[in-house]
PDB file of C-alpha atoms and ligand atoms in Angstrom:
ATOM      1  CA  MET A1365     -26.776 -62.538  76.886  1.00  0.00           C
ATOM      2  CA  THR A1366     -25.492 -63.085  80.563  1.00  0.00           C
ATOM      3  CA  LYS A1367     -23.183 -60.328  81.572  1.00  0.00           C
ATOM      4  CA  ILE A1368     -20.812 -61.265  84.566  1.00  0.00           C
ATOM      5  CA  LEU A1369     -18.393 -58.797  86.280  1.00  0.00           C
ATOM      6  CA  LEU A1370     -15.136 -60.325  87.192  1.00  0.00           C
ATOM      7  CA  LEU A1371     -13.229 -58.893  90.333  1.00  0.00           C
ATOM      8  CA  GLY A1372     -10.541 -60.499  92.449  1.00  0.00           C
ATOM      9  CA  ASP A1373      -7.711 -59.820  94.736  1.00  0.00           C
ATOM     10  CA  ILE A1374      -9.031 -56.668  96.291  1.00  0.00           C
ATOM     11  CA  HIS A1375      -6.935 -56.852  99.431  1.00  0.00           C
ATOM     12  CA  ALA A1376      -9.002 -54.560 101.343  1.00  0.00           C
ATOM     13  CA  ASN A1377      -8.534 -51.753  98.885  1.00  0.00           C
ATOM     14  CA  TYR A1378     -12.159 -50.289  99.131  1.00  0.00           C
ATOM     15  CA  PRO A1379     -11.266 -47.012  97.335  1.00  0.00           C
ATOM     16  CA  ALA A1380     -10.134 -49.120  94.227  1.00  0.00           C
ATOM     17  CA  LEU A1381     -13.470 -51.224  94.308  1.00  0.00           C
ATOM     18  CA  GLU A1382     -15.348 -47.976  94.640  1.00  0.00           C
ATOM     19  CA  ALA A1383     -13.806 -46.855  91.423  1.00  0.00           C
ATOM     20  CA  VAL A1384     -14.740 -49.886  89.763  1.00  0.00           C
ATOM     21  CA  ILE A1385     -18.339 -49.643  91.092  1.00  0.00           C
ATOM     22  CA  GLU A1386     -18.730 -45.990  89.827  1.00  0.00           C
ATOM     23  CA  TYR A1387     -17.315 -46.982  86.318  1.00  0.00           C
ATOM     24  CA  ILE A1388     -19.310 -49.899  85.482  1.00  0.00           C
ATOM     25  CA  GLN A1389     -22.714 -49.612  87.547  1.00  0.00           C
ATOM     26  CA  PRO A1390     -22.748 -53.153  89.035  1.00  0.00           C
ATOM     27  CA  ASP A1391     -26.716 -53.324  88.633  1.00  0.00           C
ATOM     28  CA  ARG A1392     -26.099 -53.994  85.183  1.00  0.00           C
ATOM     29  CA  PHE A1393     -24.516 -57.320  85.482  1.00  0.00           C
ATOM     30  CA  ASP A1394     -26.310 -60.844  85.947  1.00  0.00           C
ATOM     31  CA  TRP A1395     -23.612 -61.830  88.387  1.00  0.00           C
ATOM     32  CA  ILE A1396     -20.613 -60.383  90.250  1.00  0.00           C
ATOM     33  CA  VAL A1397     -18.022 -62.911  90.783  1.00  0.00           C
ATOM     34  CA  ASN A1398     -14.830 -62.412  93.232  1.00  0.00           C
ATOM     35  CA  THR A1399     -12.154 -64.930  93.155  1.00  0.00           C
ATOM     36  CA  GLY A1400     -10.865 -64.155  96.542  1.00  0.00           C
ATOM     37  CA  ASP A1401      -8.349 -62.273  98.756  1.00  0.00           C
ATOM     38  CA  PHE A1402     -10.796 -59.803 100.078  1.00  0.00           C
ATOM     39  CA  THR A1403      -8.375 -58.945 102.770  1.00  0.00           C
ATOM     40  CA  VAL A1404      -4.840 -57.752 103.856  1.00  0.00           C
ATOM     41  CA  TYR A1405      -2.472 -54.749 102.802  1.00  0.00           C
ATOM     42  CA  SER A1406      -4.895 -52.154 103.012  1.00  0.00           C
ATOM     43  CA  THR A1407      -7.074 -50.817 105.765  1.00  0.00           C
ATOM     44  CA  PHE A1408     -10.675 -51.150 104.527  1.00  0.00           C
ATOM     45  CA  PRO A1409     -11.418 -55.019 104.790  1.00  0.00           C
ATOM     46  CA  ASN A1410     -14.780 -54.169 106.641  1.00  0.00           C
ATOM     47  CA  GLU A1411     -16.024 -51.850 103.679  1.00  0.00           C
ATOM     48  CA  THR A1412     -14.883 -54.318 101.023  1.00  0.00           C
ATOM     49  CA  ILE A1413     -16.448 -57.395 102.644  1.00  0.00           C
ATOM     50  CA  GLN A1414     -19.605 -55.425 103.559  1.00  0.00           C
ATOM     51  CA  TRP A1415     -20.148 -54.509  99.936  1.00  0.00           C
ATOM     52  CA  PHE A1416     -20.375 -57.987  99.039  1.00  0.00           C
ATOM     53  CA  ARG A1417     -22.349 -59.249 101.924  1.00  0.00           C
ATOM     54  CA  GLU A1418     -24.982 -56.816 101.214  1.00  0.00           C
ATOM     55  CA  ARG A1419     -25.292 -57.438  97.346  1.00  0.00           C
ATOM     56  CA  LYS A1420     -27.421 -59.988  95.848  1.00  0.00           C
ATOM     57  CA  ARG A1421     -26.094 -62.250  92.846  1.00  0.00           C
ATOM     58  CA  THR A1422     -22.563 -62.157  94.043  1.00  0.00           C
ATOM     59  CA  ILE A1423     -20.368 -65.369  93.900  1.00  0.00           C
ATOM     60  CA  SER A1424     -17.450 -65.098  96.156  1.00  0.00           C
ATOM     61  CA  ILE A1425     -14.690 -67.628  97.283  1.00  0.00           C
ATOM     62  CA  LEU A1426     -11.816 -67.382  99.801  1.00  0.00           C
ATOM     63  CA  GLY A1427      -8.161 -66.487  98.781  1.00  0.00           C
ATOM     64  CA  ASN A1428      -5.176 -67.407 100.744  1.00  0.00           C
ATOM     65  CA  THR A1429      -5.092 -63.984 102.695  1.00  0.00           C
ATOM     66  CA  ASP A1430      -8.495 -64.803 103.839  1.00  0.00           C
ATOM     67  CA  ARG A1431      -7.855 -68.245 104.630  1.00  0.00           C
ATOM     68  CA  LYS A1432      -4.928 -67.009 106.906  1.00  0.00           C
ATOM     69  CA  ILE A1433      -7.192 -64.413 108.582  1.00  0.00           C
ATOM     70  CA  LEU A1434      -9.709 -67.010 109.655  1.00  0.00           C
ATOM     71  CA  ARG A1435      -6.720 -69.110 111.097  1.00  0.00           C
ATOM     72  CA  ILE A1436      -5.499 -66.428 113.117  1.00  0.00           C
ATOM     73  CA  LEU A1437      -9.032 -65.659 114.394  1.00  0.00           C
ATOM     74  CA  LYS A1438      -9.308 -69.450 115.328  1.00  0.00           C
ATOM     75  CA  GLY A1439      -6.380 -68.880 117.571  1.00  0.00           C
ATOM     76  CA  LYS A1440      -3.983 -70.866 115.356  1.00  0.00           C
ATOM     77  CA  LYS A1441      -0.307 -69.996 114.674  1.00  0.00           C
ATOM     78  CA  LEU A1442       0.708 -68.311 111.532  1.00  0.00           C
ATOM     79  CA  LYS A1443       3.642 -69.885 110.063  1.00  0.00           C
ATOM     80  CA  LYS A1444       3.906 -67.911 106.873  1.00  0.00           C
ATOM     81  CA  PRO A1445       4.294 -65.235 105.904  1.00  0.00           C
ATOM     82  CA  LYS A1446       7.677 -64.836 107.760  1.00  0.00           C
ATOM     83  CA  LYS A1447       8.211 -61.278 107.054  1.00  0.00           C
ATOM     84  CA  LYS A1448       7.613 -59.045 109.981  1.00  0.00           C
ATOM     85  CA  GLU A1449       5.839 -56.183 107.783  1.00  0.00           C
ATOM     86  CA  LYS A1450       3.716 -58.619 106.041  1.00  0.00           C
ATOM     87  CA  ARG A1451       2.567 -60.339 109.578  1.00  0.00           C
ATOM     88  CA  VAL A1452       1.637 -56.943 110.818  1.00  0.00           C
ATOM     89  CA  MET A1453      -0.816 -56.498 108.028  1.00  0.00           C
ATOM     90  CA  TYR A1454      -2.189 -59.926 108.890  1.00  0.00           C
ATOM     91  CA  PHE A1455      -2.458 -59.301 112.635  1.00  0.00           C
ATOM     92  CA  TRP A1456      -3.906 -55.720 112.002  1.00  0.00           C
ATOM     93  CA  THR A1457      -6.591 -56.988 109.620  1.00  0.00           C
ATOM     94  CA  SER A1458      -7.613 -60.058 112.240  1.00  0.00           C
ATOM     95  CA  GLU A1459      -7.918 -57.280 115.058  1.00  0.00           C
ATOM     96  CA  HIS A1460     -10.191 -54.966 113.075  1.00  0.00           C
ATOM     97  CA  LEU A1461     -12.631 -57.152 111.307  1.00  0.00           C
ATOM     98  CA  ASN A1462     -16.184 -56.873 112.635  1.00  0.00           C
ATOM     99  CA  PRO A1463     -18.194 -59.735 113.623  1.00  0.00           C
ATOM    100  CA  GLU A1464     -20.760 -59.854 110.858  1.00  0.00           C
ATOM    101  CA  ASN A1465     -17.672 -59.736 108.110  1.00  0.00           C
ATOM    102  CA  ILE A1466     -15.928 -62.551 110.085  1.00  0.00           C
ATOM    103  CA  THR A1467     -19.323 -64.739 109.856  1.00  0.00           C
ATOM    104  CA  TYR A1468     -19.517 -64.054 106.312  1.00  0.00           C
ATOM    105  CA  LEU A1469     -15.839 -64.939 105.622  1.00  0.00           C
ATOM    106  CA  LYS A1470     -16.446 -68.070 107.579  1.00  0.00           C
ATOM    107  CA  SER A1471     -19.528 -68.971 105.187  1.00  0.00           C
ATOM    108  CA  LEU A1472     -17.593 -68.689 102.129  1.00  0.00           C
ATOM    109  CA  PRO A1473     -16.167 -71.754 100.105  1.00  0.00           C
ATOM    110  CA  GLU A1474     -12.591 -72.187  98.735  1.00  0.00           C
ATOM    111  CA  ARG A1475     -13.791 -72.863  95.344  1.00  0.00           C
ATOM    112  CA  THR A1476     -17.079 -72.960  93.718  1.00  0.00           C
ATOM    113  CA  ASP A1477     -19.088 -73.141  90.258  1.00  0.00           C
ATOM    114  CA  PHE A1478     -22.157 -72.099  88.390  1.00  0.00           C
ATOM    115  CA  LYS A1479     -23.889 -72.495  85.201  1.00  0.00           C
ATOM    116  CA  VAL A1480     -24.727 -70.022  82.451  1.00  0.00           C
ATOM    117  CA  GLY A1481     -26.731 -71.770  79.691  1.00  0.00           C
ATOM    118  CA  ALA A1482     -24.575 -74.713  78.377  1.00  0.00           C
ATOM    119  CA  TYR A1483     -21.397 -73.469  80.214  1.00  0.00           C
ATOM    120  CA  ARG A1484     -20.393 -74.552  83.443  1.00  0.00           C
ATOM    121  CA  ILE A1485     -17.970 -71.940  85.076  1.00  0.00           C
ATOM    122  CA  GLY A1486     -15.511 -72.824  87.791  1.00  0.00           C
ATOM    123  CA  ILE A1487     -14.292 -70.140  90.167  1.00  0.00           C
ATOM    124  CA  PHE A1488     -10.650 -70.881  91.875  1.00  0.00           C
ATOM    125  CA  HIS A1489      -8.360 -68.577  93.721  1.00  0.00           C
ATOM    126  CA  GLY A1490      -5.179 -70.413  92.450  1.00  0.00           C
ATOM    127  CA  THR A1491      -6.161 -73.088  89.985  1.00  0.00           C
ATOM    128  CA  LEU A1492      -8.419 -76.046  89.717  1.00  0.00           C
ATOM    129  CA  GLU A1493      -5.793 -78.310  91.209  1.00  0.00           C
ATOM    130  CA  ASP A1494      -4.207 -76.014  93.913  1.00  0.00           C
ATOM    131  CA  PRO A1495      -5.727 -72.865  95.593  1.00  0.00           C
ATOM    132  CA  ASP A1496      -2.260 -71.594  96.215  1.00  0.00           C
ATOM    133  CA  GLU A1497      -0.961 -72.052  92.573  1.00  0.00           C
ATOM    134  CA  GLU A1498       0.131 -68.818  90.809  1.00  0.00           C
ATOM    135  CA  LEU A1499      -0.965 -69.455  87.201  1.00  0.00           C
ATOM    136  CA  PHE A1500       0.722 -66.961  85.051  1.00  0.00           C
ATOM    137  CA  PRO A1501      -0.227 -66.522  81.213  1.00  0.00           C
ATOM    138  CA  SER A1502       3.406 -67.128  80.607  1.00  0.00           C
ATOM    139  CA  ALA A1503       3.058 -70.572  82.130  1.00  0.00           C
ATOM    140  CA  LEU A1504       4.041 -73.766  79.793  1.00  0.00           C
ATOM    141  CA  GLU A1505       1.157 -74.478  77.400  1.00  0.00           C
ATOM    142  CA  SER A1506       1.416 -77.962  79.042  1.00  0.00           C
ATOM    143  CA  ARG A1507       0.281 -76.717  82.425  1.00  0.00           C
ATOM    144  CA  PHE A1508      -2.934 -75.148  80.775  1.00  0.00           C
ATOM    145  CA  GLN A1509      -3.570 -78.320  78.846  1.00  0.00           C
ATOM    146  CA  ARG A1510      -3.298 -80.299  81.916  1.00  0.00           C
ATOM    147  CA  LEU A1511      -5.954 -78.059  83.663  1.00  0.00           C
ATOM    148  CA  ALA A1512      -8.008 -78.211  80.629  1.00  0.00           C
ATOM    149  CA  LYS A1513      -7.922 -82.216  80.470  1.00  0.00           C
ATOM    150  CA  ASP A1514     -11.100 -83.653  81.698  1.00  0.00           C
ATOM    151  CA  SER A1515     -12.302 -80.227  82.843  1.00  0.00           C
ATOM    152  CA  PRO A1516     -15.945 -80.319  83.939  1.00  0.00           C
ATOM    153  CA  TYR A1517     -15.724 -76.432  83.650  1.00  0.00           C
ATOM    154  CA  GLN A1518     -15.905 -74.910  79.996  1.00  0.00           C
ATOM    155  CA  VAL A1519     -14.715 -71.704  81.774  1.00  0.00           C
ATOM    156  CA  GLN A1520     -12.266 -71.437  84.501  1.00  0.00           C
ATOM    157  CA  ILE A1521     -11.915 -68.001  86.452  1.00  0.00           C
ATOM    158  CA  MET A1522      -8.861 -67.536  88.638  1.00  0.00           C
ATOM    159  CA  GLY A1523      -7.221 -65.021  90.664  1.00  0.00           C
ATOM    160  CA  HIS A1524      -4.001 -65.014  92.883  1.00  0.00           C
ATOM    161  CA  SER A1525      -1.370 -64.237  90.154  1.00  0.00           C
ATOM    162  CA  HIS A1526      -2.753 -60.628  90.059  1.00  0.00           C
ATOM    163  CA  VAL A1527      -2.090 -60.850  86.241  1.00  0.00           C
ATOM    164  CA  PRO A1528      -5.010 -60.246  83.767  1.00  0.00           C
ATOM    165  CA  TYR A1529      -5.375 -62.622  81.003  1.00  0.00           C
ATOM    166  CA  TYR A1530      -7.759 -64.531  78.762  1.00  0.00           C
ATOM    167  CA  LYS A1531      -6.464 -67.711  76.934  1.00  0.00           C
ATOM    168  CA  ILE A1532      -8.312 -70.492  75.092  1.00  0.00           C
ATOM    169  CA  VAL A1533      -6.677 -73.912  75.365  1.00  0.00           C
ATOM    170  CA  ASP A1534      -8.037 -77.132  74.346  1.00  0.00           C
ATOM    171  CA  GLY A1535     -11.389 -75.447  74.261  1.00  0.00           C
ATOM    172  CA  ILE A1536     -11.409 -74.384  77.779  1.00  0.00           C
ATOM    173  CA  HIS A1537     -11.450 -70.501  78.592  1.00  0.00           C
ATOM    174  CA  PHE A1538      -8.905 -69.553  81.314  1.00  0.00           C
ATOM    175  CA  ILE A1539      -9.654 -65.929  82.627  1.00  0.00           C
ATOM    176  CA  ASN A1540      -7.986 -64.019  85.146  1.00  0.00           C
ATOM    177  CA  PRO A1541      -9.349 -60.547  85.886  1.00  0.00           C
ATOM    178  CA  GLY A1542      -6.094 -59.313  87.648  1.00  0.00           C
ATOM    179  CA  SER A1543      -6.281 -57.469  90.991  1.00  0.00           C
ATOM    180  CA  VAL A1544      -8.833 -54.850  91.994  1.00  0.00           C
ATOM    181  CA  GLY A1545      -6.578 -53.578  94.792  1.00  0.00           C
ATOM    182  CA  ARG A1546      -2.950 -54.651  94.452  1.00  0.00           C
ATOM    183  CA  MET A1547      -1.355 -54.681  91.150  1.00  0.00           C
ATOM    184  CA  PHE A1548       2.181 -56.069  90.626  1.00  0.00           C
ATOM    185  CA  ASP A1549       3.202 -54.968  87.064  1.00  0.00           C
ATOM    186  CA  GLY A1550       4.123 -51.320  87.938  1.00  0.00           C
ATOM    187  CA  ASP A1551       0.939 -49.792  86.909  1.00  0.00           C
ATOM    188  CA  PRO A1552      -0.954 -48.959  90.064  1.00  0.00           C
ATOM    189  CA  ARG A1553      -4.539 -48.752  88.329  1.00  0.00           C
ATOM    190  CA  THR A1554      -7.178 -51.176  89.260  1.00  0.00           C
ATOM    191  CA  SER A1555      -7.908 -54.136  87.178  1.00  0.00           C
ATOM    192  CA  PHE A1556     -11.060 -55.909  86.580  1.00  0.00           C
ATOM    193  CA  ALA A1557     -12.770 -57.655  83.731  1.00  0.00           C
ATOM    194  CA  ILE A1558     -16.369 -58.236  82.028  1.00  0.00           C
ATOM    195  CA  LEU A1559     -17.419 -61.804  80.836  1.00  0.00           C
ATOM    196  CA  LYS A1560     -20.425 -61.664  78.331  1.00  0.00           C
ATOM    197  CA  ILE A1561     -21.859 -65.090  77.344  1.00  0.00           C
ATOM    198  CA  SER A1562     -24.563 -65.607  74.683  1.00  0.00           C
ATOM    199  CA  SER A1563     -25.504 -68.828  73.174  1.00  0.00           C
ATOM    200  CA  GLU A1564     -23.198 -68.603  70.442  1.00  0.00           C
ATOM    201  CA  LYS A1565     -20.192 -66.936  71.855  1.00  0.00           C
ATOM    202  CA  MET A1566     -18.247 -65.473  74.575  1.00  0.00           C
ATOM    203  CA  ALA A1567     -16.378 -62.384  75.054  1.00  0.00           C
ATOM    204  CA  VAL A1568     -14.006 -61.100  77.574  1.00  0.00           C
ATOM    205  CA  GLU A1569     -12.962 -57.565  78.104  1.00  0.00           C
ATOM    206  CA  HIS A1570     -10.310 -56.286  80.496  1.00  0.00           C
ATOM    207  CA  PHE A1571     -10.029 -52.711  82.096  1.00  0.00           C
ATOM    208  CA  ARG A1572      -7.607 -50.715  83.976  1.00  0.00           C
ATOM    209  CA  ILE A1573      -8.825 -47.431  85.492  1.00  0.00           C
ATOM    210  CA  PRO A1574      -7.220 -45.150  88.022  1.00  0.00           C
ATOM    211  CA  TYR A1575      -8.570 -44.912  91.614  1.00  0.00           C
ATOM    212  CA  ALA A1576      -7.859 -42.773  94.776  1.00  0.00           C
ATOM    213  CA  VAL A1577      -4.430 -44.205  95.742  1.00  0.00           C
ATOM    214  CA  ASP A1578      -4.198 -41.305  98.268  1.00  0.00           C
ATOM    215  CA  GLU A1579      -7.086 -42.646 100.325  1.00  0.00           C
ATOM    216  CA  VAL A1580      -5.386 -46.005 100.486  1.00  0.00           C
ATOM    217  CA  VAL A1581      -1.942 -43.948 101.513  1.00  0.00           C
ATOM    218  CA  LYS A1582      -3.829 -42.181 104.236  1.00  0.00           C
ATOM    219  CA  GLY A1583      -5.528 -45.204 105.865  1.00  0.00           C
ATOM    220  CA  LEU A1584      -2.050 -46.702 105.965  1.00  0.00           C
ATOM    221  CA  LYS A1585      -0.493 -43.761 107.563  1.00  0.00           C
ATOM    222  CA  GLU A1586      -3.316 -43.162 110.177  1.00  0.00           C
ATOM    223  CA  GLN A1587      -2.817 -46.739 111.283  1.00  0.00           C
ATOM    224  CA  LYS A1588       0.952 -46.495 111.297  1.00  0.00           C
ATOM    225  CA  LEU A1589       1.359 -49.413 108.996  1.00  0.00           C
ATOM    226  CA  PRO A1590       4.796 -50.057 107.430  1.00  0.00           C
ATOM    227  CA  ASN A1591       5.811 -47.509 104.719  1.00  0.00           C
ATOM    228  CA  ILE A1592       6.531 -50.259 102.300  1.00  0.00           C
ATOM    229  CA  TYR A1593       2.928 -50.617 101.577  1.00  0.00           C
ATOM    230  CA  VAL A1594       2.560 -46.923 100.893  1.00  0.00           C
ATOM    231  CA  LYS A1595       5.117 -47.205  98.314  1.00  0.00           C
ATOM    232  CA  MET A1596       3.673 -50.604  96.970  1.00  0.00           C
ATOM    233  CA  PHE A1597       0.232 -48.843  96.223  1.00  0.00           C
ATOM    234  CA  ARG A1598       1.724 -45.747  94.673  1.00  0.00           C
ATOM    235  CA  VAL A1599       3.924 -47.742  92.190  1.00  0.00           C
ATOM    236  CA  GLY A1600       1.776 -50.725  91.677  1.00  0.00           C
ATOM    237  CA  LYS A1601       4.465 -53.341  92.411  1.00  0.00           C
ATOM    238  CA  LYS A1602       5.171 -55.897  94.657  1.00  0.00           C
ATOM    239  CA  LEU A1603       8.022 -55.000  96.872  1.00  0.00           C
ATOM    240  CA  ASN A1604       8.163 -57.644  99.355  1.00  0.00           C
TER     241      ASN A1604
HETATM  242 FE1  FE2 B2122      -3.844 -61.792  95.940  1.00  0.00          FE
END
């Protein structure tokens, strides 16, 4: 049996990642998949990236926040987000990333895939068709059918919507582990999933566990970052 830990949308929330690590003991896994958005909205982007950088058997892609950080670092203009408090978080992150972590981020693809037995597994931040698409479990069945049609991947792992789910449509397995570091559903606990694959079957289990929100709050306050994010991490909701 192959055991895969599914993480995503960590958003620089290293205290949440640490809680997951302690809870599941990552050495037990054959692979650790990260669907992107390492960065922005919390003050631990270096600790977060470094953890993946130093581990073997991780498979990571870039998310939209990471791509924007790389744009800023290239000296390009940031058109979106427009809201001032959001822009502050992007610029704070780009100013604080260390060179090794920037090099690592630059080395990552926007999508990737790998094989486990007979299964080809695709990893996307948004979807197979659009890295910025937020695919919610409530999306029309026809949208999932479209993504399943002619899919070279029997399993599609996605992030970006921050909503955990597992759906099988037309024989294709769609999995979103939810967000490790920035939940939107009013439950501030961290979210992740475990995927187990054997020759006969596939099993997905989702988890929600508490983490030290106070450490995130402390980091934001120390750096004098917008208060709206203190509230966001405390209530587990998207507030802007
Ligand atoms: Fe995200």
